[in-house]
Tab-separated table of C-alpha atoms in Angstrom:
chain	number	residue	atom	x	y	z
A	1	UNK	CA	35.501	-5.839	-41.528
A	2	UNK	CA	32.433	-7.888	-40.746
A	3	UNK	CA	30.292	-9.225	-43.584
A	4	UNK	CA	26.742	-7.861	-43.474
A	5	UNK	CA	23.784	-10.099	-43.850
A	6	UNK	CA	20.250	-10.312	-42.719
A	7	UNK	CA	19.217	-13.408	-40.696
A	8	UNK	CA	15.478	-12.698	-41.241
A	9	UNK	CA	15.768	-13.938	-44.788
A	10	UNK	CA	15.914	-17.437	-45.910
A	11	UNK	CA	18.813	-17.620	-48.492
A	12	UNK	CA	17.090	-20.424	-50.380
A	13	UNK	CA	14.413	-17.985	-51.712
A	14	UNK	CA	17.038	-16.401	-53.920
A	15	UNK	CA	18.322	-19.732	-55.379
A	16	UNK	CA	17.606	-21.438	-58.601
A	17	UNK	CA	14.156	-23.120	-58.975
A	18	UNK	CA	14.269	-26.781	-59.951
A	19	UNK	CA	13.205	-27.654	-63.473
A	20	UNK	CA	10.432	-30.016	-62.307
A	21	UNK	CA	7.474	-30.366	-64.711
A	22	UNK	CA	6.068	-33.932	-64.692
A	23	UNK	CA	4.450	-35.662	-61.696
A	24	UNK	CA	6.777	-38.702	-62.255
A	25	UNK	CA	9.691	-36.327	-61.666
A	26	UNK	CA	8.644	-34.984	-58.365
A	27	UNK	CA	8.580	-36.033	-54.708
A	28	UNK	CA	6.151	-34.742	-52.253
A	29	UNK	CA	7.257	-33.071	-48.912
A	30	UNK	CA	4.533	-32.328	-46.376
A	31	UNK	CA	3.996	-31.366	-42.756
A	32	UNK	CA	2.435	-28.741	-40.513
A	33	UNK	CA	3.725	-25.597	-39.079
A	34	UNK	CA	3.111	-24.688	-35.325
A	35	UNK	CA	4.704	-22.721	-32.403
A	36	UNK	CA	4.402	-23.139	-28.717
A	37	UNK	CA	3.242	-19.488	-27.867
A	38	UNK	CA	-0.501	-18.946	-27.317
A	39	UNK	CA	-0.728	-16.138	-29.893
A	40	UNK	CA	-3.371	-15.995	-32.494
A	41	UNK	CA	-2.363	-15.247	-36.079
A	42	UNK	CA	-3.842	-12.126	-37.554
A	43	UNK	CA	-5.550	-12.192	-40.994
A	44	UNK	CA	-2.486	-10.629	-42.703
A	45	UNK	CA	-0.005	-13.394	-41.457
A	46	UNK	CA	1.742	-15.308	-44.164
A	47	UNK	CA	3.947	-18.425	-44.060
A	48	UNK	CA	6.692	-19.586	-46.471
A	49	UNK	CA	8.286	-23.105	-46.380
A	50	UNK	CA	11.336	-23.825	-48.636
A	51	UNK	CA	13.419	-26.887	-49.205
A	52	UNK	CA	17.059	-26.140	-49.899
A	53	UNK	CA	19.571	-28.600	-51.531
A	54	UNK	CA	23.301	-28.520	-52.166
A	55	UNK	CA	25.063	-25.451	-53.645
A	56	UNK	CA	22.247	-23.145	-52.229
A	57	UNK	CA	19.779	-24.543	-54.786
A	58	UNK	CA	16.129	-24.220	-53.959
A	59	UNK	CA	14.354	-27.557	-54.441
A	60	UNK	CA	10.831	-26.510	-53.510
A	61	UNK	CA	8.708	-23.847	-52.051
A	62	UNK	CA	5.264	-23.527	-50.439
A	63	UNK	CA	3.522	-20.172	-49.644
A	64	UNK	CA	0.610	-20.285	-47.081
A	65	UNK	CA	-2.032	-17.690	-46.639
A	66	UNK	CA	-3.768	-18.792	-43.355
A	67	UNK	CA	-6.782	-16.413	-44.088
A	68	UNK	CA	-7.835	-16.538	-40.493
A	69	UNK	CA	-6.903	-20.157	-39.857
A	70	UNK	CA	-4.675	-20.891	-36.914
A	71	UNK	CA	-1.677	-23.261	-36.242
A	72	UNK	CA	-0.971	-26.039	-37.099
A	73	UNK	CA	-0.944	-25.024	-40.677
A	74	UNK	CA	-0.626	-27.726	-43.221
A	75	UNK	CA	1.806	-27.526	-46.196
A	76	UNK	CA	2.905	-29.557	-49.074
A	77	UNK	CA	5.489	-29.020	-51.836
A	78	UNK	CA	7.059	-30.795	-54.787
A	79	UNK	CA	10.843	-31.404	-54.934
A	80	UNK	CA	13.076	-33.243	-57.312
A	81	UNK	CA	13.476	-37.021	-56.341
A	82	UNK	CA	16.909	-38.419	-55.521
A	83	UNK	CA	18.147	-35.341	-53.702
A	84	UNK	CA	18.545	-34.661	-49.903
A	85	UNK	CA	17.724	-31.232	-48.506
A	86	UNK	CA	16.880	-29.131	-45.641
A	87	UNK	CA	13.549	-27.561	-44.823
A	88	UNK	CA	13.263	-23.994	-43.442
A	89	UNK	CA	10.104	-22.132	-42.578
A	90	UNK	CA	9.126	-18.577	-41.525
A	91	UNK	CA	5.750	-17.112	-40.462
A	92	UNK	CA	5.642	-13.356	-41.064
A	93	UNK	CA	3.164	-10.734	-39.687
A	94	UNK	CA	2.977	-7.358	-41.320
A	95	UNK	CA	5.989	-8.512	-43.465
A	96	UNK	CA	8.147	-9.155	-40.376
A	97	UNK	CA	9.387	-12.484	-39.345
A	98	UNK	CA	7.819	-13.733	-36.055
A	99	UNK	CA	8.538	-17.407	-36.001
A	100	UNK	CA	11.196	-19.381	-37.762
A	101	UNK	CA	12.742	-22.821	-38.230
A	102	UNK	CA	15.956	-23.555	-40.085
A	103	UNK	CA	17.795	-26.615	-41.481
A	104	UNK	CA	15.477	-29.589	-40.925
A	105	UNK	CA	17.139	-32.368	-42.926
A	106	UNK	CA	15.486	-34.941	-45.092
A	107	UNK	CA	17.334	-37.724	-46.980
A	108	UNK	CA	17.685	-38.474	-50.661
A	109	UNK	CA	15.055	-40.820	-52.138
A	110	UNK	CA	11.918	-40.924	-54.175
A	111	UNK	CA	9.384	-41.855	-51.388
A	112	UNK	CA	7.099	-39.041	-50.127
A	113	UNK	CA	8.339	-37.325	-46.921
A	114	UNK	CA	5.981	-36.529	-44.006
A	115	UNK	CA	7.891	-34.264	-41.561
A	116	UNK	CA	5.052	-34.108	-39.035
A	117	UNK	CA	4.364	-31.040	-36.986
A	118	UNK	CA	7.316	-28.616	-37.218
A	119	UNK	CA	7.701	-26.265	-34.113
A	120	UNK	CA	8.900	-22.867	-35.088
A	121	UNK	CA	10.823	-20.655	-32.585
A	122	UNK	CA	10.169	-16.950	-31.903
A	123	UNK	CA	12.506	-14.684	-33.935
A	124	UNK	CA	15.101	-12.511	-32.146
A	125	UNK	CA	16.975	-11.272	-35.331
A	126	UNK	CA	20.424	-9.921	-35.221
A	127	UNK	CA	20.873	-7.068	-37.728
A	128	UNK	CA	23.935	-6.553	-39.825
A	129	UNK	CA	25.176	-9.883	-38.726
A	130	UNK	CA	28.458	-11.653	-39.434
A	131	UNK	CA	28.201	-15.415	-39.439
A	132	UNK	CA	31.327	-17.087	-38.428
A	133	UNK	CA	32.377	-20.818	-37.772
A	134	UNK	CA	35.033	-21.135	-35.007
A	135	UNK	CA	36.194	-24.793	-35.177
A	136	UNK	CA	32.927	-26.522	-34.805
A	137	UNK	CA	31.161	-23.557	-32.891
A	138	UNK	CA	28.756	-21.407	-34.964
A	139	UNK	CA	28.992	-17.752	-33.940
A	140	UNK	CA	27.092	-14.560	-34.912
A	141	UNK	CA	28.266	-11.003	-34.249
A	142	UNK	CA	25.702	-8.191	-34.916
A	143	UNK	CA	23.234	-5.657	-33.551
A	144	UNK	CA	20.384	-6.620	-31.229
A	145	UNK	CA	18.211	-4.012	-29.703
A	146	UNK	CA	20.676	-1.252	-30.714
A	147	UNK	CA	23.697	-2.871	-29.086
A	148	UNK	CA	26.522	-5.161	-30.431
A	149	UNK	CA	26.146	-8.732	-29.285
A	150	UNK	CA	27.902	-12.008	-29.674
A	151	UNK	CA	25.619	-14.954	-30.110
A	152	UNK	CA	27.218	-18.299	-29.302
A	153	UNK	CA	26.365	-21.595	-27.559
A	154	UNK	CA	22.725	-20.401	-27.062
A	155	UNK	CA	23.613	-17.006	-25.417
A	156	UNK	CA	23.606	-13.405	-26.404
A	157	UNK	CA	26.521	-11.589	-24.776
A	158	UNK	CA	26.365	-7.716	-25.069
A	159	UNK	CA	29.631	-6.116	-26.209
A	160	UNK	CA	31.155	-2.717	-26.013
A	161	UNK	CA	34.035	-1.501	-28.311
A	162	UNK	CA	37.351	-0.864	-26.642
A	163	UNK	CA	40.511	0.788	-27.846
A	164	UNK	CA	42.576	-1.435	-29.971
A	165	UNK	CA	45.980	-0.806	-31.901
A	166	UNK	CA	44.529	-2.181	-35.078
A	167	UNK	CA	41.173	-3.484	-36.287
A	168	UNK	CA	38.032	-3.369	-34.117
A	169	UNK	CA	38.052	-4.891	-30.745
A	170	UNK	CA	34.996	-5.572	-28.467
A	171	UNK	CA	34.617	-6.812	-24.931
A	172	UNK	CA	31.746	-8.372	-22.928
A	173	UNK	CA	29.819	-5.547	-21.039
A	174	UNK	CA	29.667	-7.601	-18.004
A	175	UNK	CA	32.404	-10.178	-18.980
A	176	UNK	CA	35.836	-8.878	-19.903
A	177	UNK	CA	36.891	-12.480	-20.638
A	178	UNK	CA	34.776	-12.442	-23.647
A	179	UNK	CA	36.312	-10.584	-26.552
A	180	UNK	CA	35.925	-10.209	-30.346
A	181	UNK	CA	38.832	-8.815	-32.336
A	182	UNK	CA	38.348	-8.241	-36.021
A	183	UNK	CA	41.391	-7.314	-38.138
A	184	UNK	CA	40.586	-7.316	-41.863
A	185	UNK	CA	39.572	-10.921	-42.772
A	186	UNK	CA	40.771	-12.324	-39.492
A	187	UNK	CA	38.430	-12.555	-36.460
A	188	UNK	CA	39.582	-14.035	-33.065
A	189	UNK	CA	37.200	-14.757	-30.205
A	190	UNK	CA	37.665	-15.506	-26.566
A	191	UNK	CA	34.326	-16.817	-25.075
A	192	UNK	CA	34.233	-16.450	-21.229
A	193	UNK	CA	37.983	-17.107	-20.889
A	194	UNK	CA	38.204	-19.819	-23.563
A	195	UNK	CA	39.894	-19.136	-26.789
A	196	UNK	CA	37.864	-20.500	-29.744
A	197	UNK	CA	39.643	-22.060	-32.685
A	198	UNK	CA	40.305	-19.821	-35.705
A	199	UNK	CA	37.106	-18.178	-36.880
A	200	UNK	CA	36.153	-18.279	-40.594
A	201	UNK	CA	33.379	-16.310	-42.233
A	202	UNK	CA	30.708	-18.558	-43.640
A	203	UNK	CA	30.191	-17.847	-47.228
A	204	UNK	CA	26.737	-18.254	-48.959
A	205	UNK	CA	26.032	-21.785	-50.086
A	206	UNK	CA	26.362	-20.905	-53.783
A	207	UNK	CA	29.876	-19.607	-52.985
A	208	UNK	CA	31.132	-22.684	-51.071
A	209	UNK	CA	34.242	-24.223	-52.607
A	210	UNK	CA	33.707	-27.546	-54.324
A	211	UNK	CA	35.967	-30.046	-56.215
A	212	UNK	CA	35.284	-32.945	-58.446
A	213	UNK	CA	38.025	-35.048	-59.873
A	214	UNK	CA	38.616	-38.258	-61.900
A	215	UNK	CA	41.422	-40.471	-63.356
A	216	UNK	CA	42.351	-41.944	-66.635
A	217	UNK	CA	42.737	-39.258	-67.941
A	218	UNK	CA	43.330	-37.172	-64.907
A	219	UNK	CA	40.812	-34.231	-64.542
A	220	UNK	CA	39.367	-31.936	-61.950
A	221	UNK	CA	36.918	-29.056	-61.699
A	222	UNK	CA	37.285	-26.654	-58.800
A	223	UNK	CA	34.732	-24.166	-57.893
A	224	UNK	CA	35.851	-21.038	-55.837
A	225	UNK	CA	33.432	-18.236	-54.754
A	226	UNK	CA	33.339	-16.623	-58.238
A	227	UNK	CA	35.246	-18.844	-60.737
A	228	UNK	CA	35.387	-22.431	-62.063
A	229	UNK	CA	38.722	-23.967	-63.127
A	230	UNK	CA	38.540	-26.938	-65.492
A	231	UNK	CA	41.671	-29.088	-65.778
A	232	UNK	CA	41.766	-32.138	-68.162
A	233	UNK	CA	44.051	-34.597	-69.615
A	234	UNK	CA	46.607	-34.671	-66.847
A	235	UNK	CA	46.945	-30.880	-66.872
A	236	UNK	CA	47.292	-30.371	-70.718
A	237	UNK	CA	43.943	-28.667	-70.709
A	238	UNK	CA	43.499	-25.674	-68.313
A	239	UNK	CA	40.505	-23.323	-68.571
A	240	UNK	CA	38.812	-20.880	-66.279
A	241	UNK	CA	35.187	-19.584	-66.457
A	242	UNK	CA	32.701	-17.674	-64.163
A	243	UNK	CA	31.320	-20.033	-61.549
A	244	UNK	CA	28.057	-21.314	-63.139
A	245	UNK	CA	24.614	-21.046	-61.570
A	246	UNK	CA	23.522	-24.463	-60.315
A	247	UNK	CA	20.664	-26.228	-62.118
A	248	UNK	CA	18.482	-28.798	-60.382
A	249	UNK	CA	17.143	-31.768	-62.274
A	250	UNK	CA	15.792	-34.967	-60.850
A	251	UNK	CA	18.487	-36.816	-59.017
A	252	UNK	CA	21.335	-34.374	-59.747
A	253	UNK	CA	22.878	-30.848	-59.893
A	254	UNK	CA	24.254	-29.700	-63.113
A	255	UNK	CA	26.669	-26.910	-64.105
A	256	UNK	CA	27.034	-25.620	-67.619
A	257	UNK	CA	30.339	-23.895	-68.443
A	258	UNK	CA	30.346	-23.152	-72.137
A	259	UNK	CA	33.182	-20.782	-71.797
A	260	UNK	CA	35.344	-23.758	-70.793
A	261	UNK	CA	33.668	-26.370	-73.067
A	262	UNK	CA	32.536	-28.267	-70.072
A	263	UNK	CA	29.396	-29.542	-68.420
A	264	UNK	CA	29.431	-31.065	-64.825
A	265	UNK	CA	26.751	-33.298	-63.346
A	266	UNK	CA	26.796	-34.141	-59.605
A	267	UNK	CA	24.703	-37.045	-58.128
A	268	UNK	CA	24.439	-37.729	-54.374
A	269	UNK	CA	25.805	-41.236	-54.797
A	270	UNK	CA	28.737	-42.655	-52.675
A	271	UNK	CA	31.815	-42.829	-54.907
A	272	UNK	CA	35.190	-44.492	-54.578
A	273	UNK	CA	38.309	-43.174	-56.257
A	274	UNK	CA	39.369	-45.910	-58.543
A	275	UNK	CA	43.071	-45.597	-57.761
A	276	UNK	CA	43.217	-44.751	-53.992
A	277	UNK	CA	39.800	-46.259	-52.884
A	278	UNK	CA	39.064	-42.992	-51.025
A	279	UNK	CA	35.203	-42.615	-50.607
A	280	UNK	CA	33.592	-39.430	-51.607
A	281	UNK	CA	29.983	-38.207	-51.054
A	282	UNK	CA	29.177	-37.603	-54.750
A	283	UNK	CA	29.555	-39.247	-58.065
A	284	UNK	CA	30.602	-36.716	-60.795
A	285	UNK	CA	30.193	-36.736	-64.568
A	286	UNK	CA	32.124	-34.316	-66.709
A	287	UNK	CA	31.635	-33.709	-70.350
A	288	UNK	CA	34.762	-31.916	-71.698
A	289	UNK	CA	35.009	-30.971	-75.446
A	290	UNK	CA	32.354	-33.730	-76.151
A	291	UNK	CA	34.206	-36.474	-74.160
A	292	UNK	CA	32.335	-38.027	-71.283
A	293	UNK	CA	34.483	-38.596	-68.045
A	294	UNK	CA	33.537	-40.107	-64.748
A	295	UNK	CA	34.829	-39.376	-61.283
A	296	UNK	CA	33.960	-38.392	-57.699
A	297	UNK	CA	33.128	-35.082	-55.965
A	298	UNK	CA	32.904	-33.388	-52.645
A	299	UNK	CA	34.897	-33.547	-49.492
A	300	UNK	CA	35.537	-36.995	-47.974
A	301	UNK	CA	35.600	-35.378	-44.513
A	302	UNK	CA	31.991	-34.581	-44.892
A	303	UNK	CA	31.241	-38.365	-44.694
A	304	UNK	CA	32.748	-38.326	-41.162
A	305	UNK	CA	31.671	-35.144	-39.675
A	306	UNK	CA	27.870	-35.318	-39.923
A	307	UNK	CA	27.166	-36.446	-36.403
A	308	UNK	CA	28.551	-38.891	-33.818
A	309	UNK	CA	29.346	-42.516	-34.528
A	310	UNK	CA	28.661	-45.413	-32.063
A	311	UNK	CA	31.362	-48.089	-32.157
A	312	UNK	CA	29.695	-51.438	-33.201
A	313	UNK	CA	32.811	-53.603	-33.586
A	314	UNK	CA	36.407	-53.499	-32.406
A	315	UNK	CA	38.240	-56.366	-34.035
A	316	UNK	CA	36.733	-59.798	-33.128
A	317	UNK	CA	36.297	-59.334	-29.375
A	318	UNK	CA	32.867	-58.829	-27.924
A	319	UNK	CA	32.249	-55.250	-26.820
A	320	UNK	CA	31.537	-54.253	-23.136
A	321	UNK	CA	28.884	-51.540	-22.870
A	322	UNK	CA	28.925	-50.863	-26.465
A	323	UNK	CA	26.627	-47.937	-26.273
A	324	UNK	CA	29.328	-45.932	-24.498
A	325	UNK	CA	31.958	-46.409	-27.371
A	326	UNK	CA	31.867	-43.560	-29.721
A	327	UNK	CA	33.821	-41.328	-32.133
A	328	UNK	CA	32.788	-37.722	-33.151
A	329	UNK	CA	34.749	-36.210	-36.015
A	330	UNK	CA	35.052	-32.373	-35.748
A	331	UNK	CA	36.171	-29.814	-38.275
A	332	UNK	CA	38.979	-29.077	-38.746
A	333	UNK	CA	40.759	-32.359	-38.179
A	334	UNK	CA	39.702	-32.987	-34.599
A	335	UNK	CA	38.149	-36.013	-33.200
A	336	UNK	CA	36.610	-36.745	-29.711
A	337	UNK	CA	34.783	-39.804	-28.358
A	338	UNK	CA	34.615	-42.313	-25.591
A	339	UNK	CA	36.392	-45.615	-25.070
A	340	UNK	CA	33.762	-46.777	-22.651
A	341	UNK	CA	35.937	-45.751	-19.774
A	342	UNK	CA	37.575	-42.420	-20.543
A	343	UNK	CA	36.825	-39.504	-22.948
A	344	UNK	CA	39.214	-39.289	-25.800
A	345	UNK	CA	40.364	-36.316	-27.873
A	346	UNK	CA	42.908	-35.987	-30.792
A	347	UNK	CA	43.702	-35.172	-34.355
A	348	UNK	CA	42.917	-36.938	-37.591
A	349	UNK	CA	44.305	-36.215	-41.061
A	350	UNK	CA	43.007	-37.003	-44.503
A	351	UNK	CA	45.150	-37.119	-47.583
A	352	UNK	CA	44.548	-38.107	-51.159
A	353	UNK	CA	45.721	-41.621	-50.213
A	354	UNK	CA	44.204	-42.389	-46.845
A	355	UNK	CA	43.676	-41.398	-43.194
A	356	UNK	CA	45.636	-41.165	-40.093
A	357	UNK	CA	45.035	-40.429	-36.377
A	358	UNK	CA	47.367	-38.399	-34.269
A	359	UNK	CA	48.178	-39.194	-30.652
A	360	UNK	CA	45.034	-39.390	-28.664
A	361	UNK	CA	44.684	-37.721	-25.139
A	362	UNK	CA	42.328	-39.009	-22.638
A	363	UNK	CA	40.855	-38.382	-19.152
A	364	UNK	CA	42.456	-40.425	-16.386
A	365	UNK	CA	39.459	-42.351	-14.764
A	366	UNK	CA	40.329	-45.887	-13.628
A	367	UNK	CA	37.752	-48.523	-14.639
A	368	UNK	CA	37.502	-52.194	-14.304
A	369	UNK	CA	40.288	-54.256	-16.035
A	370	UNK	CA	38.049	-55.516	-18.878
A	371	UNK	CA	37.045	-51.808	-19.707
A	372	UNK	CA	40.610	-50.735	-19.527
A	373	UNK	CA	41.765	-53.553	-21.754
A	374	UNK	CA	38.964	-52.525	-24.240
A	375	UNK	CA	40.225	-48.915	-24.125
A	376	UNK	CA	43.814	-50.129	-24.906
A	377	UNK	CA	42.510	-52.019	-27.892
A	378	UNK	CA	40.492	-49.034	-29.219
A	379	UNK	CA	43.514	-46.754	-28.903
A	380	UNK	CA	45.709	-49.300	-30.607
A	381	UNK	CA	43.238	-49.659	-33.488
A	382	UNK	CA	43.127	-45.955	-34.064
A	383	UNK	CA	46.966	-45.760	-34.143
A	384	UNK	CA	46.974	-48.368	-37.011
A	385	UNK	CA	44.404	-46.896	-39.179
A	386	UNK	CA	45.642	-46.057	-42.708
A	387	UNK	CA	42.258	-45.352	-44.544
A	388	UNK	CA	38.449	-45.323	-44.033
A	389	UNK	CA	35.563	-46.527	-45.974
A	390	UNK	CA	31.731	-46.107	-45.781
A	391	UNK	CA	29.513	-48.876	-46.909
A	392	UNK	CA	26.343	-48.412	-48.930
A	393	UNK	CA	24.174	-49.149	-45.781
A	394	UNK	CA	26.060	-46.447	-43.888
A	395	UNK	CA	28.642	-48.273	-41.752
A	396	UNK	CA	31.921	-46.522	-41.090
A	397	UNK	CA	34.969	-48.854	-41.469
A	398	UNK	CA	38.482	-47.822	-40.135
A	399	UNK	CA	41.004	-49.988	-41.882
A	400	UNK	CA	44.684	-50.653	-41.363
A	401	UNK	CA	47.239	-52.869	-39.860
A	402	UNK	CA	49.755	-55.028	-41.708
A	403	UNK	CA	46.922	-56.931	-43.457
A	404	UNK	CA	44.665	-53.973	-44.179
A	405	UNK	CA	41.724	-55.419	-42.274
A	406	UNK	CA	38.818	-53.632	-40.617
A	407	UNK	CA	40.031	-52.533	-37.156
A	408	UNK	CA	36.860	-50.681	-36.086
A	409	UNK	CA	33.346	-50.447	-37.216
A	410	UNK	CA	30.727	-47.744	-36.307
A	411	UNK	CA	27.328	-46.511	-37.181
A	412	UNK	CA	25.361	-43.430	-36.648
A	413	UNK	CA	22.444	-43.937	-34.150
């Protein structure tokens, strides 16, 4: 059945505090908290701001006692340098959340971060909520004002339970074309007549799967929700241990696994597999039985799926209306975009060796011949792609063809 959670809590508050002691090892993050409603804060109001990093680790926290002061409320907190994170904030009155902000990202680095004025939104909490990801659509199912609701795409749709041969099935009170059907660990959702992709429950950040690997000798460390598997020396060493609690140090996350004779350090530094050349988001360092090994960590797809890419080069030809050429990589394995003339949609696949695009579909608009020719060149380039790379300054390179050249270059705005 649905996983129960409370959306009025900020998960980072339960995570591991960073081991930050000296001023040289800290980075300052500051800003102010505000909201648009013309409502005065009572004396008992309290505010909390947290910075959450990878693996559900809390990087920093600031607790504010307004003591009669009104918004905007200034805050400042210390976080470890060299790590990216997301800031969340909540203002509570009588212990109940009234305004909230979640997931404001800041990049890795050492320079102080000024987030400016953060505008919090009024809280409309869903109780006993199940958090799902249906393709690239986040969905919540839970209780709001004593009735079951589906929250998706900015709307709350009331639901009523209907008879089902198995599991629990719900239907929109005013929209029978919206349904939620939960059977064990499988949930299927139809939203206003549109079938969403397979829905998966979103695990807590500290239970998300993760994998680091390296070569010469071949090794990998795989985290599941509760366990850690350590494999070394091309499979001759195989050990299992409880998934370790993440420890935050300046510039890295560390995992100590004494039961497996292993220690893993993860740094947010772009890494390339030294055999396939595949880029990975993290650099990994494994100490196994006293031997130091180096490799890469994380999911290469995460380098692609964090926002849209604007095409900046397509072979040697000059681009026409370049601002209209784009690619947007979606989970799982879907890509959409624009050729400057028509909208494109299709599949992409990543393997341990490279990347491939499936057949791309498009709308059927007729444009000027130069734009149509540019579209043909873009589709032809995608068809030839065999791998991708990301440069140190953030450019996406799609590479392929007989000579293995850069066929398309893109950047995130």
